[in-house]
């Protein structure tokens, strides 16, 4: 899954593709590099980020979803708002990626009625405050129980089991130690029977391990994506599609 951020403030590429035409061009380039899914988002969820108004999010996201879908790309929309989900579905998106795991009113109903895919991610708190003091008694069962509860809620609301993807939400209300514990838990999470998505690309954890600035984390991110796949992730959400696809292809041949 290639990241297409139509935002002025995303943590790694904020402002670079804020103009819809540039975002569309970027998305098509990521597809050419081997992304199977293009994840279009109009609201940064970086720690400390302020929420974006509905009108503004729609204005950013919908033209990009529409153009990429028209070009035949498989598009997901990265949003927490049911109105954006609905408009993106009408514009051709096939998957909804919700870092809030469909807890907002009408979001389960929206994906169920449309028959689209649903990616439910774990987040402790909200982006504005989530990194201030993340706390768990035992992170793995708490995240796993949450995700299984959200999967049950989606299924109870009419989303087919085969359309649900779960994501432990690296960096969303987690310390580095929480991220490490969840990374090692990926095989057990995958064993619950839902495909698992891992998003670690360029995140702070990679910077902590390598000492690199955000735009110098490609090698670290590729290593983490490859390990995530080896640990059972079926989807990896990445900014650097080409090197990630190369690494996974080489691993698949040589393993
Ligand atoms: N991470 C980000 C955004 N959306 N969705 C899922 N399912 N999993 C993730 O780990 C995830 C996500 C954060 O990355 P990015 O989009 O680059 O940054 P920002 O939120 O600042 O736009």
XYZ file of N, CA and C and ligand atoms in Angstrom:
787
model
N 0.853 -1.187 0.000
C 0.000 0.000 0.000
C 0.892 1.241 0.000
N 0.699 2.091 -1.013
C 1.494 3.316 -1.112
C 0.736 4.490 -0.498
N 1.452 5.333 0.220
C 0.835 6.461 0.931
C 0.717 7.681 0.014
N -0.507 8.193 -0.113
C -0.738 9.429 -0.875
C -1.363 10.447 0.084
N -0.535 11.287 0.662
C -1.010 12.279 1.633
C -1.322 13.600 0.936
N -2.608 13.982 0.966
C -3.003 15.268 0.379
C -3.153 16.264 1.528
N -2.047 16.547 2.180
C -2.071 17.356 3.412
C -0.917 18.349 3.407
N -1.094 19.458 4.139
C 0.030 20.385 4.266
C 0.978 19.995 5.398
N 0.571 19.041 6.278
C 1.299 18.854 7.538
C 1.619 17.413 7.905
N 1.548 16.452 6.968
C 1.894 15.079 7.325
C 3.341 15.025 7.789
N 3.655 14.051 8.652
C 4.956 14.113 9.327
C 6.134 13.913 8.380
N 5.940 13.136 7.308
C 7.124 12.872 6.477
C 7.089 13.594 5.139
N 5.899 13.853 4.604
C 5.831 14.449 3.275
C 4.813 15.576 3.213
N 4.518 16.179 4.376
C 3.509 17.229 4.435
C 3.821 18.347 3.448
N 2.810 18.736 2.676
C 2.959 19.842 1.750
C 3.476 19.444 0.385
N 4.111 18.274 0.299
C 4.723 17.932 -0.989
C 3.665 17.619 -2.047
N 2.547 17.005 -1.592
C 1.512 16.614 -2.552
C 0.163 17.218 -2.175
N 0.196 18.399 -1.535
C -1.047 19.012 -1.069
C -1.925 19.450 -2.230
N -1.305 19.747 -3.363
C -2.057 20.104 -4.557
C -2.592 18.816 -5.195
N -3.917 18.734 -5.476
C -4.483 17.476 -5.989
C -3.753 16.940 -7.221
N -3.368 17.825 -8.134
C -2.715 17.344 -9.361
C -1.398 16.631 -9.019
N -0.671 17.181 -8.074
C 0.600 16.550 -7.665
C 0.351 15.244 -6.928
N -0.714 15.207 -6.132
C -1.041 13.984 -5.394
C -1.435 12.867 -6.373
N -2.186 13.222 -7.410
C -2.600 12.229 -8.407
C -1.363 11.679 -9.128
N -0.509 12.588 -9.530
C 0.729 12.192 -10.214
C 1.565 11.272 -9.306
N 1.659 11.640 -8.041
C 2.429 10.834 -7.088
C 1.806 9.446 -6.927
N 0.478 9.392 -6.802
C -0.206 8.113 -6.658
C 0.039 7.208 -7.858
N -0.049 7.763 -9.043
C 0.161 6.946 -10.247
C 1.608 6.461 -10.317
N 2.539 7.299 -9.856
C 3.948 6.885 -9.833
C 4.144 5.728 -8.852
N 3.480 5.815 -7.701
C 3.598 4.722 -6.721
C 3.012 3.425 -7.283
N 1.905 3.549 -8.021
C 1.346 2.346 -8.643
C 2.340 1.746 -9.630
N 2.970 2.596 -10.431
C 3.965 2.101 -11.391
C 5.128 1.425 -10.675
N 5.433 1.890 -9.475
C 6.531 1.290 -8.713
C 6.133 -0.040 -8.070
N 4.835 -0.378 -8.133
C 4.414 -1.684 -7.628
C 3.437 -1.676 -6.475
N 2.895 -0.509 -6.139
C 1.877 -0.490 -5.072
C 0.592 -1.120 -5.590
N 0.007 -2.031 -4.832
C -1.265 -2.646 -5.213
C -2.445 -1.791 -4.780
N -2.239 -1.010 -3.721
C -3.298 -0.149 -3.187
C -2.714 1.251 -3.000
N -3.493 2.279 -3.333
C -3.083 3.665 -3.057
C -3.961 4.202 -1.940
N -3.320 4.613 -0.826
C -4.057 5.049 0.358
C -4.069 6.576 0.398
N -5.241 7.151 0.124
C -5.357 8.606 0.008
C -5.891 9.192 1.313
N -5.142 10.130 1.894
C -5.558 10.737 3.155
C -5.477 12.249 3.105
N -6.457 12.911 3.749
C -6.488 14.370 3.752
C -6.403 14.963 5.150
N -6.169 14.092 6.147
C -6.058 14.599 7.524
C -4.853 13.941 8.174
N -3.847 14.736 8.501
C -2.674 14.169 9.169
C -3.065 13.649 10.538
N -2.506 12.486 10.883
C -2.733 11.925 12.221
C -1.430 11.912 13.009
N -0.488 12.752 12.579
C 0.780 12.811 13.310
C 0.513 13.267 14.745
N 1.362 12.847 15.686
C 1.144 13.268 17.068
C 1.047 14.789 17.171
N -0.004 15.253 17.848
C -0.205 16.693 18.030
C -1.051 17.336 16.951
N -1.359 16.606 15.874
C -2.106 17.211 14.759
C -3.525 17.591 15.187
N -3.986 18.733 14.686
C -5.351 19.188 14.958
C -6.285 18.558 13.916
N -7.544 18.288 14.324
C -8.500 17.734 13.363
C -8.733 18.694 12.183
N -9.115 18.114 11.046
C -9.400 18.906 9.844
C -10.914 18.948 9.662
N -11.438 20.110 9.257
C -12.887 20.244 9.057
C -13.343 19.365 7.895
N -14.600 18.922 7.986
C -15.145 18.013 6.975
C -15.007 18.573 5.559
N -15.412 19.824 5.351
C -15.369 20.417 4.002
C -13.963 20.397 3.434
N -13.007 20.729 4.288
C -11.619 20.793 3.844
C -11.101 19.397 3.499
N -11.439 18.418 4.317
C -10.978 17.054 4.044
C -11.578 16.541 2.726
N -12.868 16.831 2.522
C -13.517 16.416 1.270
C -12.839 17.079 0.070
N -12.559 18.357 0.223
C -11.943 19.115 -0.867
C -10.567 18.537 -1.238
N -9.838 18.090 -0.234
C -8.503 17.543 -0.500
C -8.567 16.156 -1.146
N -9.453 15.323 -0.585
C -9.370 13.892 -0.874
C -10.155 13.459 -2.120
N -11.358 13.999 -2.281
C -12.265 13.415 -3.280
C -11.730 13.515 -4.719
N -11.194 14.667 -5.154
C -10.691 14.699 -6.539
C -9.564 13.697 -6.770
N -8.778 13.459 -5.746
C -7.643 12.532 -5.891
C -8.143 11.088 -5.957
N -9.073 10.743 -5.070
C -9.653 9.394 -5.111
C -10.282 9.155 -6.481
N -11.051 10.129 -6.932
C -11.779 9.982 -8.194
C -10.821 9.763 -9.373
N -9.783 10.581 -9.441
C -8.861 10.483 -10.574
C -8.092 9.162 -10.544
N -7.637 8.740 -9.364
C -6.869 7.495 -9.277
C -7.757 6.296 -9.585
N -8.992 6.308 -9.071
C -9.904 5.192 -9.333
C -10.261 5.132 -10.819
N -10.468 6.299 -11.429
C -10.789 6.352 -12.874
C -9.664 5.761 -13.696
N -8.442 5.910 -13.206
C -7.281 5.371 -13.910
C -7.085 3.879 -13.644
N -8.020 3.296 -12.884
C -7.967 1.848 -12.660
C -7.228 1.426 -11.403
N -6.792 2.386 -10.584
C -6.067 2.027 -9.367
C -7.037 1.522 -8.291
N -6.538 0.626 -7.443
C -7.289 0.197 -6.268
C -6.994 1.210 -5.167
N -8.033 1.942 -4.760
C -7.833 3.089 -3.869
C -8.462 2.827 -2.505
N -7.721 3.156 -1.454
C -8.310 3.208 -0.113
C -8.322 4.661 0.328
N -9.275 4.981 1.205
C -9.317 6.339 1.743
C -8.979 6.249 3.224
N -8.046 7.096 3.663
C -7.587 7.105 5.050
C -8.335 8.226 5.760
N -9.412 7.857 6.464
C -10.250 8.880 7.100
C -10.933 8.318 8.340
N -11.299 9.212 9.250
C -12.077 8.819 10.434
C -13.524 9.264 10.310
N -13.880 9.967 9.222
C -15.218 10.565 9.114
C -16.110 9.778 8.157
N -17.320 9.452 8.615
C -18.215 8.642 7.778
C -18.624 9.398 6.512
N -18.711 10.735 6.594
C -19.102 11.505 5.403
C -18.016 11.428 4.327
N -16.752 11.415 4.771
C -15.648 11.302 3.805
C -15.625 9.882 3.237
N -15.889 8.892 4.111
C -15.966 7.503 3.621
C -17.001 7.407 2.505
N -18.203 7.937 2.773
C -19.297 7.832 1.805
C -18.940 8.522 0.484
N -18.406 9.736 0.578
C -18.073 10.477 -0.648
C -16.950 9.776 -1.404
N -15.987 9.224 -0.683
C -14.871 8.532 -1.348
C -15.369 7.258 -2.032
N -16.297 6.568 -1.388
C -16.874 5.356 -1.998
C -17.586 5.742 -3.297
N -18.347 6.841 -3.251
C -19.036 7.292 -4.472
C -18.035 7.704 -5.540
N -16.849 8.142 -5.118
C -15.814 8.555 -6.079
C -14.970 7.371 -6.561
N -15.254 6.165 -6.040
C -14.593 4.982 -6.591
C -13.636 4.253 -5.672
N -13.556 4.650 -4.414
C -12.619 3.931 -3.547
C -13.229 2.601 -3.115
N -12.359 1.602 -2.929
C -12.823 0.236 -2.675
C -12.544 -0.222 -1.257
N -11.766 0.565 -0.529
C -11.355 0.179 0.828
C -11.382 1.434 1.694
N -11.858 1.297 2.925
C -11.764 2.401 3.878
C -10.748 2.030 4.955
N -9.779 2.916 5.174
C -8.732 2.732 6.169
C -8.997 3.727 7.296
N -9.414 3.206 8.454
C -9.821 4.111 9.543
C -8.920 3.898 10.765
N -8.085 4.905 11.064
C -7.198 4.805 12.233
C -8.001 4.836 13.529
N -9.280 5.158 13.437
C -10.172 5.172 14.603
C -11.033 3.907 14.664
N -10.752 2.971 13.747
C -11.402 1.644 13.773
C -12.927 1.682 13.741
N -13.486 2.621 12.980
C -14.937 2.665 12.730
C -15.734 2.840 14.026
N -15.205 3.711 14.908
C -15.929 4.005 16.146
C -16.812 5.237 16.002
N -16.632 6.023 14.924
C -17.470 7.214 14.733
C -18.865 6.778 14.272
N -19.891 7.559 14.636
C -21.256 7.213 14.227
C -21.355 7.007 12.709
N -22.113 6.031 12.314
C -22.435 5.707 10.910
C -21.275 5.157 10.087
N -20.087 4.986 10.692
C -18.979 4.516 9.850
C -19.115 3.022 9.532
N -19.534 2.213 10.520
C -19.729 0.784 10.230
C -20.821 0.624 9.162
N -21.931 1.350 9.352
C -23.039 1.251 8.393
C -22.600 1.651 6.985
N -21.748 2.664 6.912
C -21.329 3.164 5.598
C -20.523 2.111 4.836
N -19.556 1.484 5.499
C -18.759 0.475 4.790
C -19.584 -0.781 4.532
N -20.476 -1.118 5.477
C -21.305 -2.315 5.287
C -22.224 -2.151 4.079
N -22.869 -0.993 3.989
C -23.846 -0.781 2.904
C -23.145 -0.797 1.544
N -21.899 -0.318 1.492
C -21.202 -0.226 0.212
C -20.493 -1.523 -0.162
N -20.301 -2.411 0.815
C -19.600 -3.665 0.527
C -18.119 -3.481 0.242
N -17.539 -2.419 0.781
C -16.108 -2.167 0.545
C -15.280 -2.806 1.662
N -13.952 -2.837 1.462
C -13.046 -3.356 2.476
C -12.920 -2.375 3.631
N -12.546 -2.921 4.809
C -12.444 -2.084 6.002
C -11.166 -2.418 6.758
N -10.302 -1.417 6.910
C -9.075 -1.595 7.689
C -9.279 -0.898 9.029
N -9.256 -1.690 10.104
C -9.493 -1.151 11.450
C -8.172 -1.112 12.204
N -7.788 0.089 12.649
C -6.502 0.261 13.339
C -6.706 0.588 14.804
N -5.783 0.115 15.632
C -5.811 0.468 17.060
C -5.094 1.796 17.304
N -5.750 2.652 18.079
C -5.122 3.914 18.502
C -5.525 4.142 19.949
N -4.580 4.516 20.800
C -4.937 4.901 22.172
C -5.059 6.411 22.213
N -6.244 6.920 22.573
C -6.465 8.371 22.605
C -6.716 8.914 21.218
N -6.357 10.174 21.001
C -6.562 10.807 19.693
C -5.228 11.406 19.262
N -5.064 11.656 17.948
C -3.768 12.139 17.473
C -3.228 13.343 18.256
N -4.132 14.225 18.681
C -3.665 15.445 19.335
C -2.871 15.148 20.614
N -3.285 14.096 21.334
C -2.688 13.853 22.664
C -2.058 12.469 22.825
N -2.136 11.620 21.797
C -1.847 10.190 22.007
C -0.411 9.880 22.432
N 0.535 10.757 22.088
C 1.925 10.444 22.440
C 2.377 11.112 23.747
N 1.407 11.744 24.468
C 1.822 12.443 25.688
C 2.194 11.465 26.797
N 1.401 10.434 26.992
C 1.715 9.448 28.042
C 1.035 8.113 27.737
N 1.469 7.434 26.665
C 0.828 6.145 26.355
C 1.005 5.180 27.530
N -0.066 4.480 27.880
C 0.035 3.526 28.990
C -0.810 2.277 28.722
N -0.207 1.138 28.967
C -0.921 -0.139 28.917
C -0.455 -0.976 30.103
N -1.354 -1.788 30.673
C -0.884 -2.774 31.653
C -0.154 -3.884 30.915
N -0.732 -4.272 29.757
C -0.118 -5.339 28.956
C -0.533 -5.072 27.504
N 0.384 -4.523 26.723
C -0.012 -3.940 25.436
C -0.572 -4.973 24.462
N 0.033 -6.153 24.377
C -0.417 -7.105 23.349
C -1.878 -7.537 23.531
N -2.264 -8.045 24.725
C -3.682 -8.430 24.840
C -4.633 -7.251 24.728
N -4.206 -6.071 25.191
C -5.122 -4.924 25.116
C -5.394 -4.532 23.661
N -4.349 -4.504 22.850
C -4.526 -4.145 21.438
C -5.273 -5.255 20.699
N -4.898 -6.493 20.979
C -5.551 -7.622 20.308
C -7.042 -7.674 20.648
N -7.374 -7.510 21.933
C -8.784 -7.562 22.330
C -9.577 -6.445 21.658
N -8.971 -5.255 21.616
C -9.641 -4.126 20.960
C -9.925 -4.459 19.498
N -8.910 -4.954 18.792
C -9.076 -5.219 17.354
C -10.114 -6.320 17.112
N -10.112 -7.330 17.967
C -11.101 -8.405 17.789
C -12.512 -7.878 18.073
N -12.628 -6.981 19.037
C -13.934 -6.383 19.318
C -14.403 -5.543 18.126
N -13.465 -4.794 17.509
C -13.853 -3.972 16.356
C -14.223 -4.862 15.164
N -13.504 -5.976 14.991
C -13.848 -6.902 13.903
C -15.256 -7.452 14.127
N -15.549 -7.807 15.389
C -16.898 -8.313 15.696
C -17.958 -7.249 15.423
N -17.650 -5.984 15.772
C -18.613 -4.899 15.544
C -18.845 -4.704 14.047
N -17.777 -4.791 13.263
C -17.933 -4.648 11.806
C -18.780 -5.791 11.255
N -18.483 -7.009 11.692
C -19.250 -8.161 11.196
C -20.713 -8.063 11.630
N -20.932 -7.674 12.894
C -22.311 -7.534 13.381
C -23.055 -6.457 12.591
N -22.316 -5.466 12.102
C -22.929 -4.392 11.322
C -23.092 -4.732 9.856
N -22.642 -5.923 9.441
C -22.883 -6.370 8.079
C -21.680 -6.348 7.147
N -20.491 -6.124 7.687
C -19.284 -6.179 6.848
C -18.821 -7.639 6.794
N -18.610 -8.146 5.587
C -18.201 -9.546 5.446
C -16.829 -9.747 6.096
N -16.669 -10.881 6.759
C -15.425 -11.178 7.471
C -14.210 -11.048 6.539
N -14.372 -11.508 5.305
C -13.267 -11.497 4.341
C -12.878 -10.102 3.872
N -13.629 -9.097 4.283
C -13.293 -7.727 3.861
C -12.633 -6.933 4.987
N -12.334 -7.595 6.097
C -11.814 -6.873 7.267
C -10.306 -7.103 7.416
N -9.581 -6.012 7.636
C -8.135 -6.048 7.878
C -7.883 -5.380 9.231
N -6.954 -5.940 10.015
C -6.640 -5.369 11.329
C -5.217 -4.822 11.358
N -5.019 -3.767 12.146
C -3.726 -3.068 12.176
C -3.441 -2.626 13.618
N -2.298 -3.045 14.202
C -2.014 -2.664 15.590
C -1.690 -1.186 15.771
N -1.489 -0.441 14.688
C -1.332 1.010 14.809
C -0.013 1.446 15.435
N 1.078 1.116 14.781
C 2.393 1.500 15.301
C 2.499 3.020 15.448
N 2.908 3.452 16.647
C 3.100 4.884 16.890
C 1.847 5.648 17.273
N 0.706 4.969 17.326
C -0.553 5.654 17.669
C -0.871 5.428 19.145
N -0.283 6.257 20.006
C -0.438 6.072 21.442
C 0.422 4.914 21.910
N 1.673 4.887 21.474
C 2.599 3.814 21.839
C 4.006 4.347 22.017
N 4.696 3.837 23.025
C 6.117 4.123 23.166
C 6.890 3.184 22.239
N 8.201 3.403 22.158
C 9.010 2.490 21.344
C 8.893 1.056 21.870
N 8.868 0.893 23.184
C 8.746 -0.459 23.733
C 7.396 -1.088 23.396
N 6.333 -0.289 23.411
C 5.032 -0.824 22.986
C 5.097 -1.264 21.521
N 5.707 -0.418 20.681
C 5.829 -0.776 19.257
C 6.606 -2.078 19.084
N 7.680 -2.215 19.834
C 8.496 -3.438 19.724
C 7.682 -4.661 20.127
N 6.963 -4.538 21.232
C 6.157 -5.676 21.704
C 5.111 -6.050 20.655
N 4.476 -5.041 20.047
C 3.434 -5.320 19.052
C 4.037 -5.893 17.773
N 5.224 -5.415 17.421
C 5.879 -5.955 16.219
C 6.124 -7.447 16.401
N 6.611 -7.806 17.594
C 6.892 -9.226 17.862
C 5.607 -10.029 17.985
N 4.500 -9.348 18.225
C 3.211 -10.030 18.362
C 2.516 -10.235 17.009
N 3.095 -9.708 15.922
C 2.411 -9.794 14.614
C 2.030 -11.230 14.240
N 2.899 -12.230 14.449
C 2.484 -13.598 14.073
C 1.241 -14.050 14.839
N 1.141 -13.669 16.110
C -0.037 -14.070 16.900
C -1.271 -13.292 16.460
N -1.089 -12.020 16.116
C -2.229 -11.239 15.635
C -2.734 -11.820 14.309
N -1.783 -12.183 13.449
C -2.163 -12.749 12.142
C -2.895 -14.076 12.307
N -2.617 -14.781 13.399
C -3.233 -16.097 13.610
C -4.725 -15.993 13.933
N -5.231 -14.790 14.182
C -6.666 -14.655 14.454
C -7.509 -14.776 13.189
N -6.855 -14.817 12.034
C -7.597 -15.121 10.815
C -7.940 -13.927 9.946
N -7.682 -12.713 10.417
C -7.884 -11.527 9.577
C -6.526 -11.109 9.015
N -6.480 -10.651 7.764
C -5.215 -10.114 7.259
C -4.768 -8.948 8.141
N -3.458 -8.842 8.338
C -2.917 -7.786 9.189
C -2.143 -6.791 8.322
N -2.353 -5.494 8.614
C -1.594 -4.427 7.960
C -0.616 -3.838 8.977
N 0.604 -3.552 8.510
C 1.580 -2.885 9.376
C 2.016 -1.579 8.719
N 2.001 -0.509 9.507
C 2.440 0.806 9.012
C 3.577 1.321 9.887
N 4.782 1.181 9.406
C 5.936 1.644 10.198
C 6.783 2.645 9.422
N 6.414 2.868 8.164
C 7.240 3.636 7.241
C 7.652 5.008 7.791
N 8.939 5.231 7.878
C 9.555 6.515 8.257
C 9.184 6.992 9.661
N 8.526 6.141 10.439
C 8.032 6.611 11.739
C 9.168 6.817 12.740
N 8.820 7.460 13.862
C 9.798 7.857 14.877
C 10.636 6.673 15.349
N 9.983 5.522 15.474
C 10.694 4.310 15.906
C 11.898 4.027 14.993
N 11.713 4.205 13.684
C 12.811 3.957 12.743
C 13.918 4.988 12.997
N 13.521 6.214 13.283
C 14.499 7.244 13.615
C 15.243 6.928 14.903
N 14.513 6.385 15.892
C 15.162 6.030 17.162
C 16.204 4.935 16.956
N 15.909 3.966 16.098
C 16.822 2.834 15.911
C 18.027 3.199 15.041
N 17.842 4.192 14.148
C 18.901 4.487 13.175
C 19.578 5.831 13.422
N 18.945 6.696 14.186
C 19.477 8.050 14.368
C 19.295 8.927 13.138
N 18.396 8.510 12.226
C 18.225 9.252 10.961
C 17.038 10.210 11.006
N 17.162 11.308 10.261
C 16.055 12.247 10.086
C 14.981 11.600 9.207
N 13.783 12.210 9.193
C 12.616 11.581 8.553
C 12.868 11.193 7.092
N 13.505 12.081 6.322
C 13.658 11.735 4.896
C 14.905 10.887 4.643
N 15.515 10.385 5.696
C 16.677 9.516 5.539
C 16.414 8.158 6.201
N 15.139 7.751 6.198
C 14.776 6.514 6.891
C 14.339 5.417 5.928
N 14.728 5.526 4.663
C 14.237 4.555 3.677
C 14.745 3.152 4.004
N 16.060 3.014 4.219
C 16.610 1.677 4.461
C 16.015 1.068 5.733
N 15.923 1.886 6.770
C 15.333 1.388 8.019
C 13.878 0.986 7.821
N 13.156 1.766 7.030
C 11.732 1.465 6.788
C 11.568 0.198 5.961
N 12.445 0.017 4.978
C 12.373 -1.185 4.144
C 12.644 -2.419 5.002
N 13.661 -2.325 5.877
C 13.968 -3.456 6.764
C 12.752 -3.794 7.620
N 12.119 -2.772 8.171
C 10.969 -3.007 9.047
C 9.791 -3.586 8.266
N 9.561 -3.086 7.044
C 8.450 -3.605 6.232
C 8.683 -5.084 5.905
N 9.908 -5.401 5.535
C 10.232 -6.791 5.185
C 10.033 -7.700 6.400
N 10.497 -7.255 7.547
C 10.315 -8.051 8.771
C 8.843 -8.194 9.125
N 8.079 -7.134 8.883
C 6.642 -7.210 9.162
C 6.000 -8.285 8.295
N 6.392 -8.329 7.017
C 5.838 -9.346 6.122
C 6.264 -10.740 6.596
N 7.531 -10.869 6.980
C 8.004 -12.164 7.488
C 7.261 -12.553 8.768
N 6.837 -11.550 9.526
C 6.106 -11.812 10.773
C 4.615 -12.005 10.540
N 4.177 -12.018 9.281
C 2.780 -12.357 9.024
C 1.909 -11.229 8.508
N 2.450 -9.997 8.387
C 1.643 -8.914 7.823
C 1.361 -9.214 6.350
N 0.096 -9.033 5.954
C -0.258 -9.252 4.544
C -0.219 -7.960 3.754
N -0.263 -6.818 4.459
C -0.175 -5.518 3.793
C 0.814 -4.666 4.568
N 1.605 -3.901 3.846
C 2.468 -2.912 4.493
C 2.192 -1.552 3.847
N 1.991 -0.568 4.717
C 1.669 0.802 4.259
C 2.969 1.583 4.243
N 3.428 1.974 3.033
C 4.768 2.555 2.918
C 4.786 3.807 2.036
N 5.753 4.686 2.334
C 5.985 5.847 1.479
C 6.903 5.476 0.311
N 7.861 4.579 0.569
C 8.905 4.260 -0.416
C 8.586 2.916 -1.058
N 7.742 2.955 -2.077
C 7.200 1.715 -2.639
C 8.282 0.916 -3.357
N 9.039 1.569 -4.221
C 9.976 0.827 -5.076
C 10.979 -0.014 -4.271
N 11.708 0.571 -3.320
C 12.664 -0.257 -2.582
C 11.982 -1.327 -1.729
N 10.760 -1.056 -1.267
C 10.064 -2.058 -0.452
C 9.660 -3.251 -1.316
N 9.124 -2.959 -2.511
C 8.730 -4.042 -3.420
C 9.958 -4.855 -3.813
N 11.065 -4.196 -4.116
C 12.289 -4.917 -4.475
C 12.714 -5.845 -3.343
N 12.732 -5.323 -2.119
C 13.185 -6.128 -0.976
C 12.280 -7.351 -0.791
N 10.973 -7.146 -0.910
C 10.048 -8.267 -0.707
C 10.209 -9.294 -1.835
N 10.388 -8.810 -3.071
C 10.571 -9.748 -4.187
C 11.833 -10.580 -4.020
N 12.918 -9.942 -3.584
C 14.176 -10.685 -3.399
C 13.993 -11.725 -2.286
N 13.368 -11.308 -1.209
C 13.137 -12.243 -0.097
C 12.289 -13.444 -0.557
N 11.242 -13.156 -1.360
C 10.365 -14.250 -1.778
C 11.110 -15.270 -2.640
N 12.082 -14.803 -3.421
C 12.863 -15.726 -4.253
C 13.884 -16.517 -3.438
N 14.454 -15.866 -2.434
C 15.601 -16.476 -1.747
C 15.255 -17.175 -0.440
N 14.073 -16.978 0.064
C 13.772 -17.537 1.389
C 13.813 -19.059 1.338
N -0.119 5.534 9.830
C -0.352 6.797 9.430
C -1.548 7.123 8.777
N -2.479 6.179 8.530
N -3.211 3.932 8.649
C -3.006 2.673 9.049
N -3.936 1.717 8.807
N -1.855 2.312 9.702
C -0.875 3.202 10.000
O 0.139 2.808 10.623
C -1.062 4.566 9.591
C -2.263 4.906 8.907
C 0.680 7.858 9.654
O 1.520 8.036 8.548
P 1.393 9.221 7.459
O 0.141 9.097 6.686
O 2.607 9.264 6.636
O 1.421 10.536 8.319
P 0.305 11.607 8.679
O -0.683 10.934 9.560
O 1.101 12.690 9.381
O -0.324 12.078 7.403
